[in-house]
Amino acid sequence: MRTPIRPLAATPLRALRNLGILAHVDAGKTTLTERILFATGAVHKRGEVHDGTTVTDFDAQERDRGITIFAAAVSCDWDGHHINLIDTPGHVDFADEVERSLRVLDGAVAVFDAVAGVEPQSESVWRQADRHGVPRIAFVNKMDRAGADLDTAVASIKDRLGAVPLVVQLPVGREDGFTGVIDLVRMRTLLWDGDTRTEGPVLDQWSDDAAARRRLLEETVAELHPDALEEFCGASALSEETLVRALRELTLGGDAVVVLCGSAYRNRGIEPLLDAVLAYLPSPVDMPPVRGTAAGREQERAPDPTAPFAALAFKVNSTARGRLTYLRIYSGTLRKGAWVRDAASGRTERVGRILRVQADRHEEKEEAMAGDIVAVVGLKAARPGATLCAPDAPVLLEPPSVADPVVSVAVEARLAGDTGRLAAALARLAEEDPSLVVRSDPESGQTVLSGLGELHLEVAVEKVRRDLDVEVNVGRPQVSYRETVLRGVSGLVYRHVKQDGGAGQFAHVVLDVEPMEEGGFAFRSTVVGGRVPQEYARAVEAGCRDALAEGPLGGHPVTGLRVTLTDGAIHSKDSSEMAFRTAGRFGLREALRASEMGLLEPVAEITVTVPEDGVGGVLGDLAARRGQVSASTAGAGSAVITATVPLAELFGYASRLRGRTQGRGTFTTRPAPLAPVPTAVAQALLAR
């Protein structure tokens, strides 16, 4: 069934869905998005990832690499509803794109490989969605693959994600013979032959299994939903109406996840998935009002087109049409030519155009209302995470969190005359992607680009070369080490006394420093009797935090310590907050030099999939990279190895793995907690 694209102005809020597609690399997110667009009539020819013809992977690098790098927004209509859909990246290096997308979405479809089940990045994006409270349904994809098993995939959802799966479909046929699904809610069979779908009753050969699964579904729902339990106890069954309502409420509450299955590549299972999106995932009015602050007080903004305008910018992109700022509108109505205020900076700018986004294609609109996701042209200063609001009704919304960069490279223009252009190009990159940080190393004078992984930086540098036409030289990546306290000191005395005419400076502090296993920094004061007033104690804490920027071993940031101010003294005239802040800074530096310090390094959990004949070589290579193998499983001619490896040892691993496995090996990574650097390695690093 295809429905025509309708103007959003004609779509009530209850008929709107803001939806994200989440998954691990190669689970089929982009193919699923493409099939959704085809099924809804938004496109009339199916694109393929391997051909580089998909709508959402429109960037040249995405088509060359065959992966999603940038979150892409598209929209379509289905059964009287309007769907704004964001196809998110699946690689860990682009997790910040997922984070910013989840911040503005109301619901999501989590896609799982029917053979692999829950994979590392599947788990990561699931946890991100948990933090944002985004309701989800699950789609087990690739049911036509050899080794595909719905029950095994569902078990991994339950075991690894801690979710309660509610399976509402059964596959008809296995692997190459997968031809359709049995809908356990409406007890019907849906079969596909090419693009033709047929619907009918459940045939006798599947009736017993379908009835048993329907009974299990009803029992599980009744355990979780009070109204369903009451009906189940009275009638020993659930009506279709009660079951659908219970499934929706359990999904919205995050108490369970509805599970469907299909094969996006073969265009099987797409229409029932769209029906499930409408039935179970929330509209903007099902979500709680967005909260913000104004004049120091908390405010709520309901999704009301007549309320004051408030929106969150979650993506910025420079295109041939101009600088696009992607907005999720939470309240009010935005009209072409309107003036909006950046709540954080106080700057007011005019919206030149409003665009309905279809990946790299756009359609101009006169206005956009609460609940919608659009792009606007004309804003020069708004950054991802900025709140845009009506000038006469300011409100500041919580921005998406930004991950700290862990890998850096030194970059320089190949031609001396391009230095200025490179600086402008890097500034533009950092503006579009907040997880990229550009800084100048004060010691070496180099320009350093930092990001979330090697691939993240590789894509960024290639964007500078290809899109911005600046040739650059790239140095070896450097990881961000940390220093920590292994054994602290007690009773370190530091006196800050300065007399240079006029008012002097005096501060006397006594500090204890001890390790803190959970990492981070903690400060407390145990001074009694008013020897160090509370405002001076806070100044000492601020000075200690200043001292954490550079440790005594190699000038790396310091973490994992607790500082206690145990005693001190003040001068009636010369003491001040500035004096005690200075004493805290230099006192902690001296205490760190007197402590036993250690070096910490970022570590990644790596999951390597290799052919069975390549396991030995891969294990040997991981050992040479100081990797610690935590699990190894074999099956179906391949092995999956899980290990933790220092991030510094993973540079160049992709090419090495391809070489050792004749191009058949793949790997994914995700960040793990910092780990101590072995003594010999630390000594070598510090001797450089």
XYZ file of C-alpha atoms in Angstrom:
688
model
C 0.000 0.000 0.000
C 1.396 3.387 -0.957
C 0.075 6.707 0.193
C 0.778 10.091 -1.365
C 3.062 12.568 0.369
C 0.893 15.113 2.147
C 1.789 18.540 3.548
C 2.700 18.301 7.215
C 0.306 21.137 8.034
C -2.509 18.681 7.321
C -1.062 16.107 9.733
C -2.292 16.285 13.345
C 0.272 15.703 16.062
C -1.140 12.282 16.937
C -0.501 11.186 13.355
C 3.187 12.154 13.505
C 6.107 9.825 14.290
C 9.711 10.925 14.820
C 11.641 7.729 14.388
C 15.262 6.588 14.437
C 16.831 3.442 12.987
C 19.475 2.048 15.364
C 21.811 -0.902 14.922
C 25.281 -2.359 14.693
C 27.338 -1.947 11.526
C 25.973 -4.052 8.652
C 22.749 -5.059 10.419
C 20.809 -3.527 7.529
C 19.705 -0.095 8.806
C 20.195 1.743 5.530
C 18.634 -1.027 3.453
C 15.643 -1.035 5.803
C 15.321 2.742 5.483
C 15.441 2.428 1.701
C 12.711 -0.216 1.709
C 10.539 1.929 3.993
C 10.831 4.824 1.555
C 9.942 2.508 -1.318
C 6.992 0.909 0.497
C 5.550 4.317 1.377
C 5.946 5.708 -2.125
C 8.541 8.298 -1.121
C 10.870 6.818 -3.763
C 9.954 4.772 -6.801
C 13.175 2.827 -7.241
C 14.961 0.834 -4.580
C 18.575 1.812 -3.969
C 21.260 -0.583 -2.772
C 24.152 -0.011 -0.373
C 26.567 -2.077 -2.484
C 25.690 -0.020 -5.571
C 25.998 3.315 -3.754
C 22.457 4.283 -4.774
C 20.647 4.601 -1.442
C 18.869 7.814 -0.491
C 20.346 8.259 2.991
C 23.958 7.257 2.257
C 24.392 10.107 -0.183
C 27.820 11.341 0.916
C 30.659 10.255 -1.374
C 32.587 8.680 1.504
C 29.536 6.704 2.633
C 29.122 5.292 -0.850
C 32.821 4.496 -1.183
C 33.043 2.780 2.210
C 29.586 1.159 2.159
C 28.727 2.359 5.680
C 26.600 5.105 7.202
C 28.761 7.921 8.563
C 26.361 10.822 8.979
C 22.840 10.699 10.412
C 20.442 11.418 7.543
C 16.844 12.600 7.867
C 14.068 11.547 5.497
C 10.284 11.645 5.671
C 7.383 9.641 4.290
C 3.682 8.933 4.820
C 1.969 5.685 5.737
C -1.680 4.960 6.422
C -2.578 8.571 7.171
C 0.492 9.210 9.329
C 3.587 11.291 8.654
C 6.959 9.753 9.614
C 10.193 11.688 10.104
C 12.937 9.078 10.014
C 16.641 9.368 10.875
C 19.048 6.689 9.653
C 21.887 6.680 12.196
C 25.476 5.374 11.878
C 26.327 1.969 13.323
C 30.073 2.398 13.782
C 31.300 3.266 17.275
C 33.437 6.132 15.925
C 30.231 7.982 15.003
C 28.340 7.365 18.254
C 28.039 11.122 18.763
C 25.803 11.326 15.667
C 23.567 8.715 17.287
C 23.578 10.607 20.602
C 22.444 13.865 19.003
C 19.759 12.074 17.001
C 18.368 10.215 20.018
C 18.104 13.503 21.881
C 15.377 14.690 19.492
C 13.594 11.434 18.615
C 10.381 10.090 20.133
C 10.840 6.431 19.190
C 13.202 4.039 17.453
C 13.442 0.755 15.584
C 16.396 -1.325 16.771
C 17.610 -3.596 13.969
C 19.323 -6.910 14.769
C 21.025 -9.429 12.503
C 19.113 -12.725 12.618
C 22.413 -14.633 12.622
C 24.533 -12.500 14.966
C 21.773 -11.268 17.311
C 22.867 -8.497 19.665
C 26.294 -7.238 18.583
C 28.574 -4.832 20.509
C 27.361 -1.621 18.904
C 23.758 -2.840 19.069
C 24.196 -2.931 22.826
C 25.855 0.495 22.885
C 23.075 2.258 20.969
C 20.475 0.422 23.062
C 22.056 1.843 26.222
C 22.117 5.304 24.628
C 18.388 4.996 23.923
C 17.849 3.874 27.542
C 19.516 7.044 28.806
C 17.228 9.199 26.677
C 14.105 7.182 27.512
C 13.348 6.496 23.844
C 10.705 3.737 23.369
C 11.766 1.046 20.908
C 10.512 -1.857 18.874
C 12.896 -4.486 17.486
C 13.220 -5.761 13.932
C 15.204 -8.981 13.447
C 16.553 -8.559 9.942
C 18.204 -10.895 7.420
C 15.888 -13.824 8.126
C 16.832 -15.146 4.678
C 20.510 -15.665 5.620
C 22.082 -19.037 6.300
C 22.044 -19.625 10.045
C 19.242 -17.121 10.710
C 17.269 -18.009 13.826
C 14.624 -15.761 15.354
C 14.567 -17.521 18.734
C 18.338 -17.227 19.160
C 18.274 -13.528 18.261
C 15.405 -12.937 20.706
C 17.299 -14.789 23.444
C 20.288 -12.482 22.919
C 17.987 -9.445 23.248
C 16.766 -10.805 26.569
C 20.169 -11.884 27.902
C 22.443 -9.087 26.703
C 20.074 -6.133 26.840
C 17.973 -7.150 29.835
C 14.829 -6.385 27.840
C 11.532 -8.280 27.893
C 10.952 -9.300 24.253
C 7.356 -9.682 23.070
C 7.514 -11.617 19.796
C 4.493 -10.742 17.664
C 5.516 -12.591 14.490
C 6.722 -16.026 13.435
C 8.776 -16.564 10.272
C 7.319 -18.646 7.472
C 10.179 -20.738 6.102
C 13.851 -20.732 7.050
C 16.919 -19.141 5.476
C 16.558 -19.171 1.664
C 13.014 -20.445 2.111
C 11.889 -17.453 4.184
C 8.820 -16.127 2.402
C 6.731 -14.331 5.033
C 5.512 -14.050 8.600
C 2.608 -15.109 10.775
C 1.091 -12.128 12.583
C 0.361 -13.396 16.115
C -1.692 -10.321 17.040
C -4.238 -10.635 14.230
C -3.561 -14.355 13.593
C -2.999 -13.995 9.872
C -0.316 -15.039 7.387
C 1.556 -12.484 5.267
C 3.526 -13.814 2.295
C 5.689 -11.987 -0.242
C 6.532 -12.894 -3.806
C 8.774 -10.138 -5.114
C 6.916 -6.892 -4.471
C 3.545 -8.649 -4.199
C 2.132 -9.269 -0.731
C -0.711 -11.664 -0.022
C -2.661 -11.977 3.198
C -4.628 -14.952 4.461
C -5.518 -17.086 7.469
C -2.979 -19.201 9.338
C -2.680 -22.518 7.486
C -3.103 -25.829 9.288
C 0.586 -26.706 9.022
C 1.478 -23.698 11.189
C -1.650 -23.408 13.328
C -0.410 -25.375 16.357
C 2.869 -23.472 16.590
C 1.128 -20.130 16.024
C -1.480 -20.891 18.705
C 1.225 -21.843 21.217
C 3.208 -18.688 20.494
C 0.083 -16.523 20.723
C -0.652 -18.104 24.107
C 2.887 -17.379 25.316
C 2.565 -13.775 24.116
C -0.734 -13.329 25.979
C 0.691 -14.822 29.188
C 3.766 -12.581 29.096
C 1.694 -9.455 28.416
C -0.742 -10.366 31.208
C 2.160 -10.619 33.673
C 3.243 -7.080 32.813
C -0.033 -5.210 32.234
C -2.773 -4.979 34.935
C -5.739 -4.540 32.539
C -4.522 -7.397 30.362
C -4.131 -9.574 33.470
C -7.719 -8.871 34.527
C -9.081 -9.847 31.114
C -6.821 -12.882 30.867
C -7.923 -14.181 34.256
C -11.583 -13.722 33.337
C -11.586 -15.032 29.760
C -8.339 -17.047 29.700
C -7.396 -15.083 26.558
C -6.836 -11.547 25.319
C -8.802 -9.823 22.610
C -6.926 -8.213 19.750
C -7.937 -4.757 20.970
C -6.655 -5.368 24.514
C -3.447 -6.956 23.253
C -2.646 -4.032 20.937
C -3.371 -1.475 23.654
C -1.223 -3.376 26.166
C 1.651 -3.749 23.710
C 1.577 -0.009 23.041
C 1.507 0.947 26.719
C 4.290 -1.489 27.609
C 6.392 -0.078 24.760
C 5.806 3.537 25.764
C 6.654 2.728 29.377
C 9.863 0.930 28.432
C 8.646 -2.235 30.183
C 8.972 -4.472 27.120
C 9.986 -4.441 23.470
C 7.826 -5.682 20.602
C 9.823 -7.923 18.234
C 9.128 -8.335 14.507
C 11.165 -10.048 11.818
C 11.816 -9.920 8.099
C 14.338 -9.410 5.326
C 14.811 -5.801 4.284
C 16.953 -6.737 1.285
C 14.200 -8.990 -0.105
C 11.502 -6.462 0.839
C 9.755 -8.852 3.227
C 8.260 -7.631 6.479
C 8.413 -3.885 5.760
C 4.688 -3.106 5.728
C 3.981 -4.887 9.071
C 6.916 -3.011 10.577
C 5.401 0.296 9.450
C 2.058 -0.752 10.937
C 3.856 -1.555 14.216
C 5.545 1.867 14.201
C 2.132 3.524 14.038
C 0.541 1.160 16.549
C 3.193 0.999 19.264
C 5.608 3.928 19.036
C 4.715 7.369 20.424
C 3.576 10.528 18.728
C 4.848 13.872 20.100
C 1.747 14.188 22.303
C 2.527 10.845 23.949
C 5.852 12.196 25.199
C 6.177 14.332 28.329
C 6.574 18.083 27.781
C 10.152 19.115 27.141
C 11.818 20.782 30.106
C 14.065 23.799 30.075
C 15.111 26.742 32.179
C 14.321 30.432 31.946
C 15.589 33.083 34.360
C 16.891 30.297 36.590
C 13.509 28.578 36.879
C 12.395 25.322 35.292
C 9.833 25.531 32.525
C 7.871 23.008 30.504
C 6.883 23.366 26.868
C 4.080 21.154 25.601
C 3.917 20.172 21.888
C 1.382 22.890 21.115
C 1.571 24.780 17.789
C 0.067 27.849 19.486
C 2.613 27.972 22.332
C 5.803 30.093 22.206
C 8.368 28.713 19.771
C 11.129 26.454 21.144
C 13.399 24.097 19.193
C 16.688 22.250 19.589
C 19.378 22.324 16.885
C 20.874 18.826 16.668
C 22.871 18.951 13.443
C 24.615 21.561 11.305
C 25.733 20.897 7.747
C 27.198 23.114 5.043
C 25.800 22.338 1.588
C 25.498 23.928 -1.821
C 22.146 25.337 -0.661
C 23.812 27.065 2.272
C 24.374 26.311 5.934
C 21.623 23.939 7.061
C 20.633 23.820 10.729
C 18.495 20.801 11.585
C 15.831 21.467 14.222
C 13.429 19.459 16.318
C 10.560 21.808 17.090
C 9.118 21.145 20.538
C 6.527 23.914 20.757
C 5.081 26.729 18.723
C 5.168 27.385 14.993
C 8.171 28.522 12.958
C 7.439 30.627 9.882
C 9.692 31.587 7.022
C 11.365 34.923 7.748
C 10.829 34.685 11.515
C 13.394 35.911 14.041
C 14.635 33.368 16.574
C 16.889 33.704 19.588
C 19.811 31.468 20.551
C 18.999 31.031 24.241
C 22.598 30.421 25.314
C 24.306 33.272 23.470
C 21.365 35.679 23.362
C 21.986 36.277 19.666
C 18.940 36.822 17.433
C 18.926 35.632 13.812
C 16.433 35.475 10.974
C 15.275 32.209 9.426
C 15.653 32.605 5.682
C 14.086 29.353 4.498
C 12.470 26.272 6.021
C 13.192 22.954 4.313
C 11.591 19.564 4.550
C 14.566 17.208 4.322
C 14.833 14.104 2.165
C 18.510 13.236 2.770
C 20.349 15.466 0.243
C 17.127 16.724 -1.370
C 14.956 19.471 0.092
C 11.501 20.920 -0.334
C 10.768 24.467 0.791
C 7.990 25.056 3.320
C 6.314 28.211 4.546
C 6.063 27.014 8.140
C 6.762 24.114 10.495
C 4.952 23.286 13.708
C 5.530 21.621 17.054
C 6.629 18.007 16.725
C 8.293 18.381 13.337
C 11.924 17.902 12.286
C 13.099 20.339 9.598
C 16.184 22.142 8.367
C 16.465 25.921 8.190
C 18.734 28.202 6.170
C 19.937 31.582 7.364
C 21.335 30.870 10.821
C 25.048 31.667 10.947
C 25.901 31.154 14.607
C 23.719 28.295 15.896
C 25.690 25.185 16.828
C 24.532 21.609 17.442
C 22.908 21.592 20.861
C 21.730 25.215 20.677
C 18.225 26.115 21.834
C 16.316 28.377 19.443
C 13.269 30.119 20.851
C 10.936 33.056 20.415
C 12.776 36.295 21.277
C 10.038 37.328 23.698
C 9.746 33.897 25.395
C 13.275 32.604 26.054
C 13.891 29.072 27.299
C 17.071 26.985 27.438
C 16.749 23.250 26.702
C 19.285 20.662 27.807
C 21.724 20.030 24.931
C 22.903 16.557 23.875
C 25.994 15.331 25.680
C 29.251 15.279 23.702
C 31.732 12.424 24.065
C 35.321 13.276 24.967
C 37.780 12.680 22.102
C 40.255 9.838 22.622
C 42.428 9.838 19.471
C 44.375 12.714 17.940
C 46.405 13.384 14.817
C 48.660 16.260 13.908
C 47.587 17.956 10.676
C 49.282 20.583 8.554
C 48.697 22.068 5.125
C 50.829 20.469 2.435
C 51.321 23.890 0.835
C 52.338 26.826 3.016
C 49.810 29.047 1.280
C 46.951 26.762 2.361
C 47.516 27.205 6.094
C 44.710 29.726 6.450
C 42.322 27.627 4.353
C 43.112 24.566 6.470
C 42.344 26.476 9.666
C 38.995 27.579 8.230
C 38.217 24.035 7.044
C 38.989 22.524 10.452
C 36.894 25.187 12.192
C 33.984 24.299 9.907
C 34.410 20.599 10.694
C 34.384 21.234 14.445
C 31.302 23.426 14.030
C 29.402 20.640 12.284
C 30.635 17.824 14.545
C 31.047 18.747 18.242
C 32.930 15.492 18.932
C 35.803 16.791 16.774
C 38.149 19.117 18.663
C 40.776 21.316 17.010
C 43.555 22.780 19.147
C 47.082 24.079 18.868
C 49.736 22.222 20.858
C 51.530 24.918 22.871
C 54.764 22.905 22.998
C 55.097 21.720 19.410
C 53.020 24.413 17.712
C 51.227 21.681 15.740
C 47.551 21.787 14.902
C 45.963 18.752 16.541
C 42.655 17.219 15.449
C 41.013 14.951 18.052
C 38.068 12.620 17.638
C 36.377 9.418 18.766
C 38.424 6.942 16.761
C 40.788 6.333 13.911
C 38.008 6.029 11.323
C 36.372 9.196 12.664
C 39.565 11.154 12.034
C 40.190 9.463 8.693
C 36.736 10.537 7.489
C 37.254 14.084 8.775
C 40.612 14.473 7.026
C 39.205 13.047 3.812
C 36.342 15.538 4.026
C 38.880 18.370 4.223
C 40.687 17.004 1.174
C 37.677 16.105 -0.938
C 34.937 18.558 -0.021
C 36.983 21.566 1.031
C 39.841 21.040 -1.475
C 42.742 21.413 0.954
C 45.685 19.003 0.775
C 46.944 18.040 4.226
C 49.724 15.999 5.798
C 48.700 13.816 8.726
C 50.951 12.640 11.553
C 50.621 9.433 13.569
C 47.629 9.523 15.928
C 48.292 10.152 19.596
C 46.026 8.850 22.342
C 45.000 10.821 25.396
C 46.835 9.371 28.379
C 45.913 10.148 31.960
C 47.961 10.169 35.159
C 46.685 8.791 38.437
C 47.757 8.476 42.055
C 48.961 5.018 43.065
C 50.085 5.992 46.573
C 49.364 9.426 47.997
C 50.808 11.637 50.720
C 49.489 12.965 54.011
C 49.967 16.272 55.734
C 51.600 18.137 52.870
C 52.006 21.744 53.952
C 52.000 24.581 51.455
C 52.234 28.265 52.301
C 51.593 30.924 49.702
C 53.047 34.245 50.842
C 53.602 37.184 48.547
C 54.454 40.781 49.418
C 55.040 43.242 46.576
C 53.868 46.485 48.077
C 50.289 47.226 48.982
C 47.990 44.340 49.849
C 49.810 41.018 50.089
C 48.724 37.435 49.555
C 48.669 34.791 52.276
C 47.285 31.266 52.300
C 48.315 28.267 54.376
C 46.921 24.803 53.514
C 47.547 21.236 54.622
C 46.513 18.557 52.111
C 46.054 14.792 52.109
C 46.066 13.056 48.727
C 44.897 9.456 48.257
C 43.933 7.238 45.310
C 40.278 6.885 44.276
C 39.632 3.594 42.486
C 36.474 4.726 40.732
C 38.383 7.470 38.919
C 37.580 11.142 38.710
C 38.319 13.728 41.386
C 36.833 14.364 44.818
C 37.535 17.129 47.313
C 36.498 17.604 50.903
C 37.419 19.819 53.832
C 37.718 18.548 57.406
C 38.961 21.832 58.823
C 37.161 22.840 62.012
C 37.148 25.920 64.169
C 36.981 28.355 61.293
C 40.698 28.085 60.552
C 39.856 28.068 56.846
C 36.461 29.648 56.061
C 34.153 27.794 53.683
C 34.608 30.273 50.832
C 38.390 29.784 51.040
C 37.936 26.003 51.090
C 35.983 26.284 47.844
C 38.831 28.360 46.407
C 41.301 25.613 47.400
C 39.119 23.081 45.552
C 39.112 25.308 42.445
C 42.905 25.559 42.628
C 43.210 21.783 42.923
C 41.051 21.359 39.847
C 43.372 23.767 38.022
C 46.315 21.539 38.958
C 44.650 18.447 37.431
C 45.284 19.750 33.916
C 48.935 18.623 33.960
C 50.436 15.766 35.951
C 54.073 15.412 37.029
C 54.912 12.395 34.836
C 54.329 13.726 31.352
C 51.975 16.676 31.608
C 48.872 14.523 31.080
C 45.577 15.280 32.860
C 45.264 13.708 36.311
C 42.346 11.542 37.464
C 41.550 9.040 40.190
C 42.376 10.974 43.371
C 40.739 12.369 46.457
C 42.087 15.533 48.105
C 41.285 16.430 51.713
C 41.977 19.853 53.189
C 42.857 18.960 56.790
C 44.170 22.239 58.159
C 45.250 25.739 57.278
C 45.538 29.304 58.394
C 44.511 32.748 57.224
C 45.819 36.289 57.604
C 43.353 38.935 58.695
C 44.326 41.297 55.849
C 46.271 39.403 53.198
C 44.129 36.278 52.745
C 41.739 36.121 49.791
C 40.014 33.576 47.579
C 42.671 34.181 44.918
C 45.468 33.453 47.416
C 43.853 30.186 48.518
C 43.160 29.151 44.926
C 46.834 29.682 44.155
C 47.784 27.699 47.259
C 45.479 24.867 46.206
C 46.969 24.753 42.719
C 50.632 24.780 43.702
C 50.043 22.727 46.829
C 48.447 19.877 44.873
C 51.192 20.035 42.241
C 53.763 19.605 44.994
C 51.733 16.793 46.552
C 51.521 14.971 43.213
C 55.284 15.219 42.772
C 55.665 13.638 46.213
C 53.138 10.864 45.452
C 53.673 7.651 43.549
C 52.051 8.234 40.171
C 51.024 5.889 37.390
C 49.999 6.252 33.753
C 46.544 5.288 32.432
C 45.663 4.696 28.795
C 42.379 4.452 26.872
C 41.395 0.879 26.125
C 38.939 -0.484 23.586
C 36.895 -3.664 23.654
C 37.351 -5.207 20.240
C 35.208 -7.903 18.647
C 36.939 -9.620 15.737
C 35.134 -11.941 13.327
C 37.547 -14.111 11.312
C 37.499 -17.338 9.294
C 38.466 -20.389 11.336
C 41.772 -20.760 9.491
C 42.814 -17.241 10.523
C 42.222 -17.539 14.274
C 45.817 -18.383 15.196
C 47.321 -15.437 13.368
C 44.756 -13.018 14.755
C 45.294 -14.204 18.346
C 49.056 -13.818 17.929
C 48.649 -10.313 16.545
C 46.338 -9.322 19.417
C 48.888 -10.620 21.933
C 51.597 -8.545 20.256
C 49.341 -5.518 20.679
C 49.009 -6.185 24.429
C 45.490 -7.470 23.934
C 43.736 -9.568 26.571
C 41.298 -12.074 25.083
C 38.122 -12.438 27.139
C 36.063 -14.746 24.911
C 36.322 -16.811 21.744
C 33.452 -18.654 20.085
C 33.397 -20.658 16.868
C 30.623 -21.692 14.536
C 29.550 -21.831 10.885
C 33.136 -21.619 9.608
C 34.072 -18.470 11.489
C 35.188 -17.422 14.946
C 34.337 -14.387 17.045
C 37.092 -13.160 19.360
C 36.487 -10.556 22.051
C 39.456 -8.803 23.630
C 40.503 -5.570 25.285
C 43.338 -3.769 23.525
C 45.069 -0.453 24.303
C 43.839 2.134 21.847
C 47.406 3.130 20.998
C 48.007 -0.401 19.708
C 44.988 -0.411 17.384
C 46.254 2.138 14.885
C 46.546 0.445 11.525
C 44.799 -2.684 12.786
C 42.167 -2.632 10.041
C 44.729 -3.061 7.261
C 46.690 -5.650 9.269
C 43.549 -7.710 9.875
C 42.577 -7.552 6.213
C 46.043 -8.730 5.272
C 46.047 -11.674 7.706
C 42.569 -12.860 6.647
C 42.659 -12.170 2.884
C 40.134 -9.421 3.399
C 37.596 -11.664 5.173
C 38.147 -10.463 8.734
C 36.125 -7.658 10.283
C 36.199 -5.967 13.650
C 34.330 -3.440 15.723
C 35.394 -1.515 18.803
C 33.775 0.298 21.666
C 35.388 2.303 24.464
C 36.310 0.544 27.712
C 37.455 2.057 31.035
C 40.970 3.437 31.293
C 43.591 0.835 32.221
C 47.047 1.088 33.831
C 49.988 1.186 31.444
C 52.539 -1.574 32.201
C 55.667 -0.227 33.863
C 58.042 -0.997 30.991
C 55.706 0.570 28.435
C 55.152 3.627 30.642
C 58.897 4.129 31.044
C 59.366 3.983 27.278
C 56.559 6.467 26.716
C 57.875 8.921 29.277
C 61.423 8.653 27.917
C 60.345 9.948 24.498
